[in-house]
Structure formats: structure tokens, C-alpha cells
Amino acid sequence: MKLREIYETAVRMGIEADPRGKDGVDEFLARQKKRHDAQPDHLKELADSEELTNPFADTRIYVGDPNTEIKTLLGGIDMNTGEVLLADRLREKGVAIDAIYTHHPEAWGLTRLDSVMEVQADIWATLGVPIQAGEKLIFERMDEVRRRLMPVNYDQAIDAARLLGMPFLSAHTPTDNLVVDFLNKWFAKKKPSTIEDVQKALLEIPEYRIAAQKGAGPYTGKSGGTARAGRIWVDMTGGTEGPKTVVEKLADAGVGTIVGMHMGQELRDEADKHSIHVIIAGHMSSDSLGINLFLDELERGGVKTIATSGLIRVHRDKRGKVTGEEPGALPLR
């Protein structure tokens, strides 16, 4: 596959699994175009044209000719300068690494992470939170996240990849969307009624079982095993954590249990205050699940993948059946 085909596959799969649906994504892109067109000329010429066709600002090619043929991809959750050097070292040892894939974005995919957060308001709306209230809350949180990211040295890994001639891309929200889609279907099939049922259902998924063996499995916190879960919300996409102020509205809308990758203490305290159960499924395990669904598609397209940087590699066929697990690094060839 060419580098651009890998990128386009990520965008396509992300849209197909997007909680907004195709119509919702199209509406978002239409809003993006209006915002783009409304900019003054001195800002418009600096704008990223990809935003008009790709709804995921955290999914980009950073280094490399898009027409580069990729046969072997080194992929992981956080691919920083150290992982770029690892890729170069593997090349020296005879492993033909053609490109690097990172889940968590770098460069302008990181500095504009706030722009993918708008989806959260649309997700809350499906749960019963009025869209105008959700938009107000998420726009305030987006501004906070944007300011928090401004001091970050966003180009470190990108500079290393550029100097070493290593193609580099990210796909963040698309694979997070894949996790949400997978778990929503999984819980619909398993129909868990208690907190213990939810935990057991997660542990049937290899990525969570393997993480649990390493002490990072699904954590139920204060919630007892026999406590009834009520309405379950899988909260695993939208860039980063939303505002704590939305928790009360989610409780009023009938959410009984939040299943998330991670959750800060303020949000946890707010959930407890409003009698919402919280299950932390696990960050690396949840990210791995989404990444694996993406990488499996690339492998079906002829790309060999090598896992590193916390990625729990599990292979599935097109029907979703697990065909193999990798407990560690692939052997050198």
C-alpha cells in the first residue's frame, strides 16, 4: 500500500465507525467549510485544506511522500523520538521498516487536538443531552485543551523522522471510533446487567485480558460487583476527556455506567456525586483494540505490521474472529 492509502484507510474506517453517522460527519465537514471560508485571508492561507475532507484533525501524514510504497509499518501507541531511533536501529539490524504509525498524534495533529472534541456534544445528544447545552460545554473545554497544548514541543519526533528519512503518520480518533463501535456491539451482544457482568465481558476480549494479567485490567473502583449497571455509555472517543460539568446532565439523561479508557479525579468525583458507576477499561488496552482493528485491515492490504510502544497486538480476521496474539516483540528477520 502507498502511504496515502494507509492514511485514507484510517479516515475511511474512522468515518464508518463514527458515532455521528455519515450524515453527522458530513454536517461537521460543512461547518468546517463555513469556518474556513469565514476566516480573513491572512489566516485562510495558513489553514489546513485536509480539514475540508478529513473530519479528524489528529490523523495526518507528517513526513514522507504520500506515494511511497509501504511494505512494513512499525506501529505503537506513543511513537516519540525514542521510537523513531528504534525504527532506524531496526533498519540497521536488517528489519525493513518503511514507515512509522503512531496512535497519539504529533506535530499539527497534536496542536489541533481540540478540534476533534466537538464530536462529544453530538454523542451526548444521542444520550439525551440537548445539543445546544452540550456544544456550550464542549467549546469551553476545547479552549482549555487548546491552551494546555500550546506550550508543548510538538515537532520533536517529527524532526527526528524527517532527518532520518522515515515516513511518519498518525491516526487517533479513527481508531478510538473503532473501539467505541466494537464495544457497543459487544455489550449489545453480551447484555451485561451488573458491574461484574461488564467487567467479565471486557475480560473476554484479549486486549483487556492481557492487560489484566499485567495489572492494568478493567478497574471498577468503588462500584460493587452486584451493583446494577443501568444504561452503559462507552466513552472512548473525542480527543480527550470532556468537562466535568456534563456529568450531571448525563445522569439526568439516564446514564448509569461510564466505561472509559481513563478518567481524571475531578470527573470521577462528579460521577460519584451523581451516582454514576465508572469502569476504567484501561488506556493502553483500549487503544490497542482500536489500533488492532485498523492494522488488521492494513495487513489484508499487504502491509506487514510490527508492534511496539505499549501496543498489545491481537490479530482478527474480517469477521472479527481472533486469529492470533503477540505476547511480545516480533523476531528480527
PDB file of N, CA, C and O in Angstrom, residues 1-9 61 65-71 169 298 301 303:
ATOM      1  N   MET A   1       0.843  -1.203   0.000  1.00  0.00           N
ATOM      2  CA  MET A   1       0.000   0.000   0.000  1.00  0.00           C
ATOM      3  C   MET A   1       0.874   1.247   0.000  1.00  0.00           C
ATOM      4  O   MET A   1       1.951   1.260   0.606  1.00  0.00           O
ATOM      5  N   LYS A   2       0.404   2.287  -0.639  1.00  0.00           N
ATOM      6  CA  LYS A   2       1.099   3.563  -0.577  1.00  0.00           C
ATOM      7  C   LYS A   2       0.768   4.253   0.749  1.00  0.00           C
ATOM      8  O   LYS A   2      -0.262   3.982   1.373  1.00  0.00           O
ATOM      9  N   LEU A   3       1.650   5.157   1.154  1.00  0.00           N
ATOM     10  CA  LEU A   3       1.460   5.878   2.415  1.00  0.00           C
ATOM     11  C   LEU A   3       0.106   6.575   2.447  1.00  0.00           C
ATOM     12  O   LEU A   3      -0.605   6.534   3.455  1.00  0.00           O
ATOM     13  N   ARG A   4      -0.270   7.206   1.341  1.00  0.00           N
ATOM     14  CA  ARG A   4      -1.559   7.910   1.303  1.00  0.00           C
ATOM     15  C   ARG A   4      -2.728   6.926   1.410  1.00  0.00           C
ATOM     16  O   ARG A   4      -3.784   7.273   1.955  1.00  0.00           O
ATOM     17  N   GLU A   5      -2.573   5.701   0.914  1.00  0.00           N
ATOM     18  CA  GLU A   5      -3.638   4.696   1.015  1.00  0.00           C
ATOM     19  C   GLU A   5      -3.826   4.255   2.467  1.00  0.00           C
ATOM     20  O   GLU A   5      -4.963   3.991   2.896  1.00  0.00           O
ATOM     21  N   ILE A   6      -2.724   4.185   3.205  1.00  0.00           N
ATOM     22  CA  ILE A   6      -2.826   3.867   4.632  1.00  0.00           C
ATOM     23  C   ILE A   6      -3.581   4.980   5.358  1.00  0.00           C
ATOM     24  O   ILE A   6      -4.493   4.723   6.160  1.00  0.00           O
ATOM     25  N   TYR A   7      -3.220   6.205   5.059  1.00  0.00           N
ATOM     26  CA  TYR A   7      -3.896   7.373   5.638  1.00  0.00           C
ATOM     27  C   TYR A   7      -5.381   7.385   5.266  1.00  0.00           C
ATOM     28  O   TYR A   7      -6.257   7.570   6.129  1.00  0.00           O
ATOM     29  N   GLU A   8      -5.678   7.168   4.001  1.00  0.00           N
ATOM     30  CA  GLU A   8      -7.067   7.180   3.538  1.00  0.00           C
ATOM     31  C   GLU A   8      -7.867   6.038   4.153  1.00  0.00           C
ATOM     32  O   GLU A   8      -9.071   6.192   4.426  1.00  0.00           O
ATOM     33  N   THR A   9      -7.221   4.901   4.386  1.00  0.00           N
ATOM     34  CA  THR A   9      -7.895   3.770   5.046  1.00  0.00           C
ATOM     35  C   THR A   9      -8.293   4.146   6.464  1.00  0.00           C
ATOM     36  O   THR A   9      -9.404   3.837   6.914  1.00  0.00           O
ATOM     37  N   ILE A  61      -0.524  12.675   7.703  1.00  0.00           N
ATOM     38  CA  ILE A  61       0.829  12.282   7.294  1.00  0.00           C
ATOM     39  C   ILE A  61       1.732  13.462   7.635  1.00  0.00           C
ATOM     40  O   ILE A  61       1.486  14.576   7.189  1.00  0.00           O
ATOM     41  N   ASP A  65       6.691  11.179   1.289  1.00  0.00           N
ATOM     42  CA  ASP A  65       5.926  11.327   0.053  1.00  0.00           C
ATOM     43  C   ASP A  65       4.711  10.413   0.141  1.00  0.00           C
ATOM     44  O   ASP A  65       4.848   9.206   0.364  1.00  0.00           O
ATOM     45  N   PRO A  66       3.498  10.950  -0.034  1.00  0.00           N
ATOM     46  CA  PRO A  66       2.296  10.112   0.062  1.00  0.00           C
ATOM     47  C   PRO A  66       2.294   8.926  -0.898  1.00  0.00           C
ATOM     48  O   PRO A  66       1.584   7.949  -0.658  1.00  0.00           O
ATOM     49  N   ASN A  67       3.080   8.996  -1.962  1.00  0.00           N
ATOM     50  CA  ASN A  67       3.120   7.900  -2.935  1.00  0.00           C
ATOM     51  C   ASN A  67       4.173   6.846  -2.606  1.00  0.00           C
ATOM     52  O   ASN A  67       4.363   5.898  -3.376  1.00  0.00           O
ATOM     53  N   THR A  68       4.848   6.980  -1.454  1.00  0.00           N
ATOM     54  CA  THR A  68       5.835   5.986  -1.033  1.00  0.00           C
ATOM     55  C   THR A  68       5.158   4.640  -0.796  1.00  0.00           C
ATOM     56  O   THR A  68       4.128   4.560  -0.111  1.00  0.00           O
ATOM     57  N   GLU A  69       5.746   3.586  -1.329  1.00  0.00           N
ATOM     58  CA  GLU A  69       5.212   2.240  -1.136  1.00  0.00           C
ATOM     59  C   GLU A  69       5.621   1.733   0.247  1.00  0.00           C
ATOM     60  O   GLU A  69       6.798   1.765   0.607  1.00  0.00           O
ATOM     61  N   ILE A  70       4.635   1.290   1.022  1.00  0.00           N
ATOM     62  CA  ILE A  70       4.889   0.820   2.383  1.00  0.00           C
ATOM     63  C   ILE A  70       4.632  -0.687   2.450  1.00  0.00           C
ATOM     64  O   ILE A  70       3.505  -1.136   2.240  1.00  0.00           O
ATOM     65  N   LYS A  71       5.670  -1.433   2.773  1.00  0.00           N
ATOM     66  CA  LYS A  71       5.539  -2.878   2.927  1.00  0.00           C
ATOM     67  C   LYS A  71       5.549  -3.296   4.398  1.00  0.00           C
ATOM     68  O   LYS A  71       4.911  -4.275   4.764  1.00  0.00           O
ATOM     69  N   LEU A 169       3.151   8.869  10.216  1.00  0.00           N
ATOM     70  CA  LEU A 169       1.752   9.315  10.208  1.00  0.00           C
ATOM     71  C   LEU A 169       1.066   8.945  11.511  1.00  0.00           C
ATOM     72  O   LEU A 169       1.557   8.096  12.270  1.00  0.00           O
ATOM     73  N   LEU A 298      -4.936  -3.106   7.301  1.00  0.00           N
ATOM     74  CA  LEU A 298      -3.726  -2.853   6.521  1.00  0.00           C
ATOM     75  C   LEU A 298      -3.047  -4.157   6.125  1.00  0.00           C
ATOM     76  O   LEU A 298      -2.556  -4.296   4.993  1.00  0.00           O
ATOM     77  N   GLY A 301      -4.356  -5.646   3.255  1.00  0.00           N
ATOM     78  CA  GLY A 301      -3.936  -4.934   2.058  1.00  0.00           C
ATOM     79  C   GLY A 301      -2.488  -5.198   1.692  1.00  0.00           C
ATOM     80  O   GLY A 301      -1.965  -4.576   0.760  1.00  0.00           O
ATOM     81  N   VAL A 303       0.293  -5.071   3.943  1.00  0.00           N
ATOM     82  CA  VAL A 303       1.298  -4.399   4.762  1.00  0.00           C
ATOM     83  C   VAL A 303       1.626  -5.256   5.984  1.00  0.00           C
ATOM     84  O   VAL A 303       0.720  -5.664   6.712  1.00  0.00           O
TER      85      VAL A 303
END
